[in-house]
Coordinates of C-alpha atoms in Angstrom, one line a residue:
Chain A
M115 CA -31.5 12.1 -23.2
R116 CA -29.3 10.8 -20.4
I117 CA -31.6 7.9 -19.8
K118 CA -31.5 7.0 -23.4
E119 CA -27.7 7.0 -23.5
T120 CA -27.7 4.7 -20.5
C121 CA -30.0 2.4 -22.3
I122 CA -27.7 2.3 -25.3
N123 CA -24.7 1.6 -23.0
L124 CA -26.6 -1.2 -21.4
G125 CA -27.4 -2.6 -24.8
L126 CA -23.9 -2.4 -25.9
S127 CA -22.5 -4.1 -22.8
T128 CA -24.9 -6.9 -23.2
L129 CA -23.6 -7.3 -26.7
C130 CA -20.1 -7.4 -25.3
I131 CA -21.0 -10.3 -23.1
V132 CA -22.5 -12.4 -25.9
T133 CA -19.6 -11.9 -28.2
P134 CA -17.0 -14.4 -26.9
A135 CA -14.0 -12.4 -28.0
H136 CA -15.1 -9.6 -25.7
A137 CA -16.0 -11.5 -22.6
D138 CA -14.1 -8.8 -20.7
N139 CA -16.6 -7.3 -18.5
D140 CA -15.8 -3.8 -17.1
R141 CA -18.3 -4.1 -14.2
I142 CA -16.9 -6.9 -12.0
H143 CA -13.2 -7.2 -11.4
F144 CA -11.3 -9.9 -9.6
N145 CA -7.7 -9.4 -8.7
G146 CA -5.6 -11.4 -6.4
F147 CA -2.3 -11.2 -4.6
G148 CA -0.2 -13.4 -2.3
S149 CA 3.1 -14.0 -0.7
I150 CA 4.8 -17.2 0.4
V151 CA 7.2 -16.1 3.1
A152 CA 9.8 -18.4 4.7
A153 CA 12.2 -17.2 7.5
T154 CA 14.6 -18.6 10.1
T155 CA 17.1 -17.3 12.6
F156 CA 19.2 -20.5 12.2
D157 CA 19.5 -20.5 16.0
D158 CA 17.0 -21.9 18.5
E159 CA 18.6 -19.9 21.3
K160 CA 17.9 -16.7 19.5
P161 CA 14.3 -16.6 18.4
Y162 CA 12.7 -13.6 16.8
F163 CA 8.9 -13.1 16.8
S164 CA 7.6 -16.6 15.9
Y165 CA 10.9 -17.6 14.1
D166 CA 13.7 -19.8 15.4
D167 CA 16.1 -22.3 13.8
D168 CA 13.3 -24.0 11.8
L169 CA 12.4 -22.6 8.4
N170 CA 8.9 -21.5 8.8
F171 CA 6.7 -21.1 5.8
K172 CA 3.5 -20.3 7.5
N173 CA 3.7 -17.2 9.8
E174 CA 3.6 -14.5 7.2
S175 CA 2.3 -16.2 4.1
L176 CA -1.0 -15.0 2.8
F177 CA -3.3 -15.2 -0.1
G178 CA -5.8 -12.4 -1.0
L179 CA -8.6 -11.8 -3.3
Q180 CA -10.1 -8.5 -4.2
V181 CA -13.5 -8.1 -5.8
R182 CA -14.7 -4.8 -7.2
G183 CA -18.1 -4.3 -8.7
D184 CA -18.9 -1.1 -10.6
M185 CA -22.6 -0.4 -10.3
G186 CA -22.6 2.5 -12.7
E187 CA -23.3 6.2 -11.9
N188 CA -19.9 6.4 -10.2
L189 CA -20.7 3.9 -7.5
S190 CA -18.6 0.9 -6.8
A191 CA -18.1 -1.7 -4.1
T192 CA -14.8 -3.3 -3.1
A193 CA -14.1 -6.3 -0.8
Q194 CA -10.8 -7.8 0.1
I195 CA -10.7 -11.3 1.4
I196 CA -7.4 -12.5 2.9
A197 CA -6.4 -16.0 4.2
R198 CA -3.4 -15.6 6.5
G199 CA -1.0 -18.4 7.4
S200 CA -0.8 -17.0 10.9
E201 CA -4.6 -17.6 11.2
D202 CA -4.5 -21.1 9.8
H203 CA -5.5 -19.7 6.4
D204 CA -9.0 -18.9 7.6
A205 CA -10.3 -16.5 5.0
E206 CA -11.6 -13.2 6.4
F207 CA -13.0 -10.0 5.0
D208 CA -10.3 -7.4 5.6
W209 CA -12.1 -4.7 3.7
A210 CA -15.6 -4.1 2.5
Y211 CA -16.6 -0.7 1.4
V212 CA -18.6 1.3 -1.2
T213 CA -17.0 4.2 -3.1
Y214 CA -18.7 7.1 -4.6
A215 CA -16.6 9.1 -7.0
I216 CA -18.2 12.5 -7.3
D217 CA -15.8 13.9 -9.9
N218 CA -12.0 14.1 -10.5
N219 CA -11.4 15.7 -7.2
W220 CA -13.8 14.2 -4.6
T221 CA -14.3 10.6 -3.6
I222 CA -16.3 9.2 -0.6
K223 CA -15.7 5.8 0.8
A224 CA -17.8 4.1 3.5
G225 CA -17.4 0.8 5.2
R226 CA -14.4 -1.1 6.5
F227 CA -11.0 -0.1 5.2
R228 CA -7.3 0.0 6.1
T229 CA -6.3 2.5 8.7
P230 CA -4.1 4.8 6.6
F231 CA -1.4 5.3 9.3
F232 CA 1.7 4.6 7.1
E233 CA 3.1 5.0 3.7
Y234 CA 2.6 1.3 2.9
S235 CA -0.6 0.8 5.1
D236 CA -2.8 0.3 2.1
T237 CA -0.7 -2.4 0.4
I238 CA 1.1 -3.9 3.4
D239 CA -0.4 -7.3 2.5
V240 CA 0.6 -6.9 -1.2
G241 CA 4.3 -7.8 -1.1
Y242 CA 4.6 -7.2 -4.8
T243 CA 4.2 -3.5 -4.3
Y244 CA 7.4 -3.0 -2.2
H245 CA 11.0 -4.2 -2.2
W246 CA 11.3 -5.9 1.2
V247 CA 10.0 -9.2 2.3
R248 CA 8.1 -7.2 4.9
P249 CA 7.9 -3.4 5.6
P250 CA 10.1 -2.3 8.6
K251 CA 8.7 -4.0 11.6
F252 CA 9.6 -1.3 14.1
V253 CA 7.4 1.2 12.3
Y254 CA 4.7 -1.1 11.1
V255 CA 3.6 -2.2 14.5
P256 CA -0.1 -1.1 14.7
L257 CA -2.3 -2.8 17.2
F258 CA -5.1 -2.8 14.6
K259 CA -5.2 -2.5 10.9
N260 CA -8.7 -1.8 9.8
L261 CA -11.3 0.7 10.7
D262 CA -15.1 1.0 10.2
G263 CA -16.1 4.4 9.1
L264 CA -16.0 7.1 6.5
N265 CA -13.2 8.5 4.3
I266 CA -13.3 11.6 2.1
T267 CA -10.6 12.2 -0.4
Y268 CA -9.8 15.4 -2.2
A269 CA -7.3 15.1 -5.0
S270 CA -6.1 18.3 -6.7
Q271 CA -3.2 20.0 -8.4
I272 CA -1.2 22.7 -6.7
R273 CA 1.0 24.2 -9.4
Q274 CA 2.9 21.2 -10.7
F275 CA 2.3 19.2 -7.6
D276 CA -0.3 16.4 -7.1
S277 CA -2.0 16.8 -3.8
T278 CA -4.2 14.3 -2.1
L279 CA -6.0 15.1 1.1
N280 CA -7.8 12.4 3.1
F281 CA -10.1 12.8 6.0
F282 CA -11.3 9.9 8.2
Y283 CA -13.8 9.1 10.9
G284 CA -14.5 5.7 12.3
S285 CA -14.2 3.2 15.1
V286 CA -12.4 0.0 15.7
Q287 CA -13.3 -3.2 17.6
E288 CA -10.7 -5.9 17.1
D289 CA -9.5 -9.0 18.9
I290 CA -5.8 -9.3 19.0
P291 CA -3.8 -12.1 20.7
I292 CA -3.4 -10.2 23.9
G293 CA -6.9 -9.0 24.3
Q294 CA -9.4 -6.6 22.8
V295 CA -8.6 -3.3 21.1
D296 CA -11.5 -0.8 21.3
L297 CA -11.5 2.6 19.7
K298 CA -14.7 4.5 20.4
F299 CA -13.6 6.9 17.7
V300 CA -10.6 7.7 15.6
Y301 CA -10.4 10.7 13.3
G302 CA -7.7 12.4 11.4
G303 CA -6.3 12.7 8.0
S304 CA -3.3 12.5 5.7
W305 CA -1.9 14.7 3.1
R306 CA 0.3 13.6 0.2
I307 CA 2.0 16.1 -2.0
G308 CA 4.5 15.5 -4.7
V309 CA 5.5 15.2 -8.3
D310 CA 6.4 12.1 -10.2
W311 CA 9.8 11.5 -8.6
I312 CA 9.4 12.9 -5.1
S313 CA 6.5 12.9 -2.6
M314 CA 5.9 13.7 1.0
R315 CA 3.1 12.3 3.2
F316 CA 1.9 13.6 6.5
S317 CA -0.7 11.9 8.7
Y318 CA -2.2 12.7 12.1
F319 CA -4.9 10.9 14.0
R320 CA -6.6 11.3 17.4
S321 CA -8.7 8.7 19.1
K322 CA -10.3 7.5 22.3
L323 CA -9.2 4.0 23.0
S324 CA -8.9 1.0 25.3
I325 CA -6.2 -1.5 24.7
P326 CA -5.1 -4.5 26.8
A327 CA -2.2 -4.2 29.2
I328 CA 0.8 -4.3 27.0
A329 CA 3.6 -4.8 29.6
P330 CA 4.1 -8.4 30.8
G331 CA 3.4 -8.9 34.5
L332 CA 1.0 -5.9 34.8
D333 CA -2.0 -8.2 35.5
N334 CA -0.4 -9.4 38.7
I335 CA -0.4 -5.9 40.3
L336 CA -3.5 -4.3 38.9
P337 CA -6.7 -4.5 41.0
P338 CA -9.5 -6.3 39.0
E339 CA -11.5 -4.0 36.8
D340 CA -14.6 -6.0 37.6
P341 CA -15.1 -5.8 41.4
S342 CA -16.7 -9.2 41.6
A343 CA -13.6 -10.8 39.9
P344 CA -10.9 -12.3 42.2
A345 CA -8.0 -10.1 43.0
P346 CA -4.4 -11.1 42.3
S347 CA -2.8 -13.0 45.2
G348 CA 0.0 -10.5 45.7
P349 CA -0.2 -6.8 46.6
T350 CA -1.8 -4.5 44.0
V351 CA -1.6 -0.8 43.2
S352 CA -4.3 1.7 44.2
E353 CA -7.3 2.3 41.9
E354 CA -5.8 5.7 41.1
V355 CA -2.4 4.3 40.0
A356 CA -4.2 1.5 38.1
D357 CA -6.1 4.2 36.2
A358 CA -2.8 5.9 35.3
I359 CA -1.5 2.6 34.0
R360 CA -4.5 1.3 32.1
A361 CA -5.2 2.5 28.6
N362 CA -8.9 2.6 29.3
D363 CA -10.9 5.2 27.4
D364 CA -7.9 7.4 27.2
R365 CA -7.0 9.8 24.4
G366 CA -4.4 8.7 21.9
A367 CA -2.6 10.4 19.1
F368 CA -0.6 9.2 16.2
G369 CA 1.5 11.2 13.7
S370 CA 3.8 10.3 10.9
I371 CA 5.9 11.9 8.1
S372 CA 7.3 10.1 5.2
L373 CA 9.4 11.1 2.2
K374 CA 9.8 9.0 -1.0
V375 CA 12.1 9.6 -3.9
E376 CA 12.1 7.6 -7.1
Y377 CA 14.7 8.9 -9.5
D378 CA 15.5 6.8 -12.6
N379 CA 16.6 3.5 -11.1
F380 CA 17.3 4.9 -7.7
F381 CA 14.8 5.1 -4.9
A382 CA 14.8 6.1 -1.2
V383 CA 12.0 6.1 1.3
A384 CA 12.1 7.3 4.9
E385 CA 9.3 7.4 7.5
V386 CA 9.0 8.7 11.1
T387 CA 6.1 7.8 13.4
R388 CA 5.2 8.6 16.9
S389 CA 2.2 7.4 18.9
E390 CA 0.9 8.4 22.3
I391 CA -1.7 7.3 24.7
E392 CA -2.3 9.8 27.5
D393 CA -2.6 8.6 31.1
S394 CA -1.3 5.1 30.5
I395 CA 1.9 3.0 30.8
F396 CA 2.1 3.0 27.0
P397 CA 5.7 4.2 26.4
D398 CA 5.0 6.5 23.4
P399 CA 7.2 4.8 20.9
L400 CA 9.1 6.7 18.2
G401 CA 9.8 4.6 15.2
Y402 CA 11.6 5.4 12.0
Y403 CA 13.5 4.0 9.1
A404 CA 15.3 4.9 6.0
S405 CA 15.7 2.7 3.0
I406 CA 17.5 3.0 -0.3
G407 CA 17.7 0.8 -3.3
Y408 CA 18.8 0.7 -6.9
T409 CA 17.2 -1.3 -9.7
M410 CA 19.5 -2.9 -12.2
G411 CA 17.5 -4.8 -14.8
K412 CA 15.6 -7.5 -12.9
F413 CA 17.5 -7.0 -9.7
T414 CA 16.9 -4.5 -6.9
P415 CA 19.4 -4.5 -4.1
H416 CA 18.4 -2.5 -1.1
L417 CA 19.5 -1.4 2.4
T418 CA 17.3 -0.4 5.4
Y419 CA 18.0 0.9 8.8
E420 CA 15.2 1.1 11.4
V421 CA 14.9 2.2 15.0
F422 CA 12.3 1.7 17.7
D423 CA 12.7 3.9 20.7
T424 CA 10.4 4.3 23.7
S425 CA 10.0 6.8 26.6
P426 CA 9.0 4.9 29.7
R427 CA 6.4 6.6 32.0
N428 CA 8.4 6.8 35.2
N429 CA 6.0 9.4 36.5
I430 CA 3.5 6.7 37.3
L431 CA 5.8 5.8 40.2
D432 CA 5.1 9.2 41.8
G433 CA 1.7 7.9 42.9
V434 CA 3.2 4.9 44.8
S435 CA 5.2 5.3 48.0
E436 CA 8.6 3.7 48.0
S437 CA 7.8 1.6 51.0
D438 CA 4.8 0.1 49.2
P439 CA 5.5 -3.7 48.5
V440 CA 4.3 -3.2 44.9
Y441 CA 6.9 -0.4 44.2
S442 CA 9.8 -2.5 43.0
T443 CA 7.6 -4.7 40.9
L444 CA 6.0 -1.7 39.2
E445 CA 9.4 -0.1 38.8
G446 CA 10.7 -3.2 37.1
I447 CA 7.7 -3.4 34.7
I448 CA 8.1 0.3 33.8
E449 CA 11.8 -0.2 33.2
G450 CA 10.9 -3.2 31.0
T451 CA 9.0 -0.9 28.7
D452 CA 12.2 1.0 27.9
Q453 CA 13.3 -0.1 24.5
D454 CA 15.9 1.1 22.0
N455 CA 16.1 -1.4 19.2
T456 CA 17.6 -1.3 15.7
I457 CA 17.4 -3.5 12.7
I458 CA 19.7 -3.3 9.7
T459 CA 18.4 -5.2 6.6
I460 CA 20.1 -5.8 3.3
G461 CA 18.1 -7.6 0.6
V462 CA 17.5 -8.1 -3.0
R463 CA 14.4 -8.3 -5.0
Y464 CA 14.5 -10.3 -8.2
D465 CA 11.7 -9.7 -10.7
F466 CA 11.8 -13.0 -12.5
H467 CA 8.3 -12.5 -13.9
H468 CA 6.2 -9.5 -14.8
S469 CA 3.7 -10.2 -12.1
A470 CA 5.9 -12.0 -9.5
S471 CA 9.1 -11.4 -7.7
L472 CA 11.5 -13.3 -5.5
K473 CA 13.0 -11.6 -2.5
F474 CA 15.8 -12.3 0.0
D475 CA 16.3 -10.2 3.1
F476 CA 18.9 -10.6 5.8
S477 CA 18.3 -8.6 9.0
K478 CA 20.5 -8.0 12.0
I479 CA 18.4 -7.2 15.1
N480 CA 20.0 -5.4 18.0
Y481 CA 18.4 -4.6 21.4
D482 CA 20.2 -1.8 23.3
K483 CA 18.0 -2.3 26.5
D484 CA 17.5 -5.6 28.2
G485 CA 14.0 -6.9 28.5
P486 CA 11.7 -9.9 28.0
N487 CA 12.3 -11.7 24.7
R488 CA 15.1 -9.3 23.7
I489 CA 18.0 -11.3 22.3
D490 CA 20.1 -9.9 19.5
T491 CA 19.7 -12.1 16.5
Q492 CA 19.7 -12.4 12.8
L493 CA 16.8 -13.2 10.5
F494 CA 17.0 -14.7 7.0
S495 CA 13.8 -14.2 5.1
T496 CA 12.7 -15.1 1.6
A497 CA 9.5 -14.5 -0.2
I498 CA 7.7 -15.0 -3.5
S499 CA 5.2 -12.2 -4.0
F500 CA 2.7 -12.1 -6.8
V501 CA -0.3 -10.4 -8.2
F502 CA -2.9 -11.6 -10.6
Chain B
M277 CA 37.8 3.8 -38.8
L278 CA 35.4 6.6 -39.5
R279 CA 34.5 5.0 -42.8
I280 CA 33.6 1.7 -41.2
I281 CA 31.4 3.5 -38.7
T282 CA 29.7 5.4 -41.5
I283 CA 29.1 2.2 -43.4
V284 CA 27.8 0.3 -40.4
F285 CA 25.5 3.2 -39.5
A286 CA 24.3 3.4 -43.1
L287 CA 23.4 -0.3 -42.9
I288 CA 21.7 -0.1 -39.5
Y289 CA 20.0 3.2 -40.0
P290 CA 17.1 1.9 -42.2
L291 CA 16.5 -0.9 -39.6
L292 CA 16.3 1.7 -36.8
Q293 CA 14.0 3.8 -38.8
A294 CA 11.7 0.9 -39.7
Q295 CA 11.5 -0.2 -36.1
A296 CA 10.6 3.3 -35.0
V297 CA 7.8 3.6 -37.5
E298 CA 6.5 0.1 -36.7
A299 CA 6.4 0.8 -33.0
E300 CA 4.4 4.0 -33.0
V301 CA 1.7 4.0 -30.4
A302 CA -1.7 5.6 -31.0
V303 CA -4.0 6.5 -28.1
I304 CA -7.5 5.9 -29.3
I305 CA -11.0 6.7 -28.2
N306 CA -14.5 6.1 -29.6
P307 CA -15.2 8.5 -32.6
K308 CA -18.6 9.3 -31.1
A309 CA -17.0 10.6 -27.8
N310 CA -15.7 13.6 -29.8
L311 CA -13.1 14.7 -27.3
D312 CA -9.9 16.6 -27.4
L313 CA -7.3 15.3 -25.0
S314 CA -4.0 17.0 -24.3
N315 CA -0.9 15.0 -23.5
E316 CA -1.5 15.9 -19.9
D317 CA -5.1 14.6 -19.9
I318 CA -3.9 11.3 -21.5
Q319 CA -1.1 10.8 -18.9
K320 CA -3.5 11.6 -16.1
L321 CA -6.2 9.2 -17.4
F322 CA -3.7 6.3 -17.8
M323 CA -2.2 7.0 -14.3
A324 CA -5.8 7.1 -12.9
K325 CA -5.1 10.6 -11.5
Q326 CA -8.2 11.6 -13.4
A327 CA -11.1 9.2 -13.4
F328 CA -13.4 11.2 -15.7
L329 CA -13.2 12.2 -19.3
P330 CA -13.6 16.0 -20.1
N331 CA -17.2 15.3 -21.1
G332 CA -18.0 14.1 -17.6
E333 CA -18.2 10.4 -18.5
K334 CA -16.2 8.0 -16.2
A335 CA -13.3 6.7 -18.3
T336 CA -12.6 3.0 -18.7
I337 CA -9.0 2.1 -19.7
V338 CA -8.1 -0.7 -22.1
S339 CA -4.6 -2.0 -22.0
I340 CA -2.8 -4.8 -23.7
D341 CA -1.1 -7.8 -22.2
S342 CA 1.9 -6.5 -20.2
S343 CA 4.3 -8.9 -21.8
S344 CA 3.8 -7.4 -25.3
A345 CA 6.2 -5.1 -27.1
L346 CA 3.3 -2.6 -27.5
F347 CA 2.9 -2.3 -23.8
Q348 CA 6.6 -1.6 -23.3
E349 CA 6.4 1.1 -26.0
F350 CA 3.4 2.6 -24.4
C351 CA 5.0 2.8 -20.9
A352 CA 8.2 4.4 -22.3
K353 CA 6.5 6.9 -24.5
V354 CA 3.1 7.8 -23.0
V355 CA 3.5 7.5 -19.3
N356 CA 7.3 7.8 -19.2
K357 CA 7.8 4.8 -16.9
G358 CA 9.4 1.4 -17.1
S359 CA 6.8 -1.3 -17.7
R360 CA 7.5 -2.9 -14.3
Q361 CA 7.2 0.5 -12.6
F362 CA 3.9 1.1 -14.3
L363 CA 2.6 -2.4 -13.4
S364 CA 3.7 -1.9 -9.8
Y365 CA 2.0 1.5 -9.7
W366 CA -1.2 0.0 -11.0
S367 CA -1.1 -2.8 -8.4
R368 CA -1.0 -0.2 -5.7
L369 CA -4.0 1.6 -7.3
I370 CA -6.0 -1.6 -7.6
F371 CA -5.3 -3.0 -4.2
T372 CA -5.9 0.2 -2.4
G373 CA -9.3 0.4 -4.2
K374 CA -8.3 3.7 -5.8
A375 CA -9.1 2.8 -9.3
A376 CA -10.9 0.1 -11.3
P377 CA -8.4 -2.2 -12.9
M378 CA -7.7 -1.6 -16.6
I379 CA -9.3 -4.0 -19.0
T380 CA -6.7 -6.2 -20.6
A381 CA -7.1 -7.2 -24.2
T382 CA -5.0 -9.6 -26.0
S383 CA -4.6 -7.9 -29.4
N384 CA -4.8 -4.6 -31.2
Q385 CA -7.9 -5.9 -32.9
D386 CA -9.6 -6.6 -29.5
I387 CA -8.7 -3.1 -28.2
K388 CA -10.2 -1.4 -31.3
E389 CA -13.4 -3.4 -31.1
L390 CA -13.8 -2.6 -27.4
V391 CA -13.2 1.1 -27.9
A392 CA -15.4 1.2 -31.0
K393 CA -18.3 -0.2 -28.9
N394 CA -17.9 1.9 -25.8
P395 CA -17.9 5.7 -25.9
N396 CA -16.2 6.0 -22.5
Y397 CA -13.3 3.7 -23.3
I398 CA -9.8 4.9 -24.0
G399 CA -7.0 2.6 -25.1
F400 CA -3.8 2.4 -27.2
I401 CA -2.8 0.4 -30.3
S402 CA 0.1 0.2 -32.8
A403 CA -0.4 3.2 -35.1
A404 CA -0.1 0.8 -38.1
D405 CA -3.4 -0.8 -37.0
L406 CA -5.5 2.4 -37.0
D407 CA -8.7 2.5 -39.0
D408 CA -11.8 4.6 -39.0
T409 CA -13.7 2.5 -36.3
V410 CA -11.7 4.4 -33.7
K411 CA -10.3 7.9 -33.4
A412 CA -6.6 8.5 -32.7
V413 CA -6.3 11.4 -30.2
K414 CA -2.5 11.3 -30.2
T415 CA 0.3 9.3 -31.8
Y416 CA 3.6 8.9 -29.9

C-alpha cells in the first residue's frame, strides 16, 4: 500500500513539472544570501582589524548560496557555498551535510556544519537575520567555524515551553591565517528553551585541540617542536615550560549562556561566553554583550555594549627562574595577553525591501590594557544584507 | 460632536466590514488527506516546529508572495507575527538547514492547484476563493 502511494506521489510530481504554471518543485531548493559591507575608521593612525581611513568594501562582504535536495523518505542533503571578500571571493563549501528527520522530535545530521557555539553561529553569515552590520566581535571570535561530525537534535514541548536539545560530536582541521587549528575531537551540546517572546540558550563543549601560538613574539623563545628544525637565535625556554605554553593536544572547554527577548517591537539579547585551554598560555577569555533595539515601522535603532576580558596565565613564569635571560621576554608576552576591551555600538537597520535591509553602525572601541595593535578607535560600518 | 462621530462611523462601518470579510484567510489541505488540525497544529506547521502531519506524512508548506496583502493577513492572524518578523524567522530556519523552504506560489489559484494535487501540502488562500478542490481546515 505504501509503495503504491509513493508511486502515485511520483506520478503527481511528474505532472507538476510538465505543467508550466506549477514548475515549483518541492525537491530541490536554491536559496541565497549576501552582504555588501563597507567600513572605515576615518583615521589611518587608528586602524581596527583590517580597516583604516579608506572605505573598504571587501573585507566582510560575502555572497552565499544554499542548495537543499529532498530525497524523500525524510532524507535531505544541504550544502552551503560561500564566496568571501576576505578570501578574494573564492567560493568554498562551508557546509555539506545530510539530514534524516525521524519524526517531529528527532533529527540526525551528519557531515560538515557550523559549530553551534553562539546564539547567532548558524546564521552569522546571513546578515539579514540580525540587526547589526556584524555580531559583537568580542564574543564572536572563534578560531574555527565549522566541524565535521554528527549532530542529534531532540525538539519537544515542556509544558508551554519549546525545548531543543542538541548533541554534537566531531573534529576540526582548519587553516587559519596564523597556522593550523586541529581538534582531534570536540563534543558537547546546547539546550534552548523558551516561548514565543523569550528564550534562553545554554551550550557547553569539550575538546582536545592544538592551535598555533596566539601571542606575538612567542616563536622567538620557544624551542623548535621538530628537533631537526633550527632553534631561534636568542635564549629559549625549557621543554617543560614550552609545553605549559603551547596549546598542543590540550583539553579545552567552552561554555555560553544567552537570553533573548522579543516583545512587540522591543527586543533585547545578551550573551556570555567563556573559553579555556588547559596547560597553555591561552588567557581564557570571558566575552559578553547586551543589545537592545526597538522597531518603528521600517527602522530599527539599536544599542550594544560588549566586553572582552582575559586572565593571563602568570603561573607559567613559576617554571622559569628570574635570572633566566628569557624571563623578562616571557613576562612581557604574558602581560601582553592581558586584555580588557569594550565596544559600544549604536546603529540602525532600515528594512527598505521585504528581503533586503540597509544598516549603519557606529562603534567606539576602547582598550583598557596596552598591547600590540590596541589603539582606541571608532569604526563606521554600513551594509546591505539580502536573502533570495 | 457625538452626532458627527456617529455619522462618520456609520459611513465607515460597512467599509470596515467589507474589508474584514474580504480578507478572511483559509488554511487549506488536500481533501484526501482527511486530517483534523487544531490551531496549535497549524501554527506549529507554519513555524516549522512540527515537520510531520498527524498522519505521519512530511508536510510541505505553500505560501504566497510575501509582498501580497494575503501574506500580511496570514502573518497577523495565523502565526501572530509581523510579516517581516515571520520572513526573518524563516530565513533563520532555511539558512540553518532546519526546514525545507516554503514553496512560494504567485496566486490563490496556484496554491489551490498545488494543494489539490499533493496530499501532504498545506497552504492558505483568501476564504473567498475556496472551492471543493481543497479542504479548509480553519478560517481566520
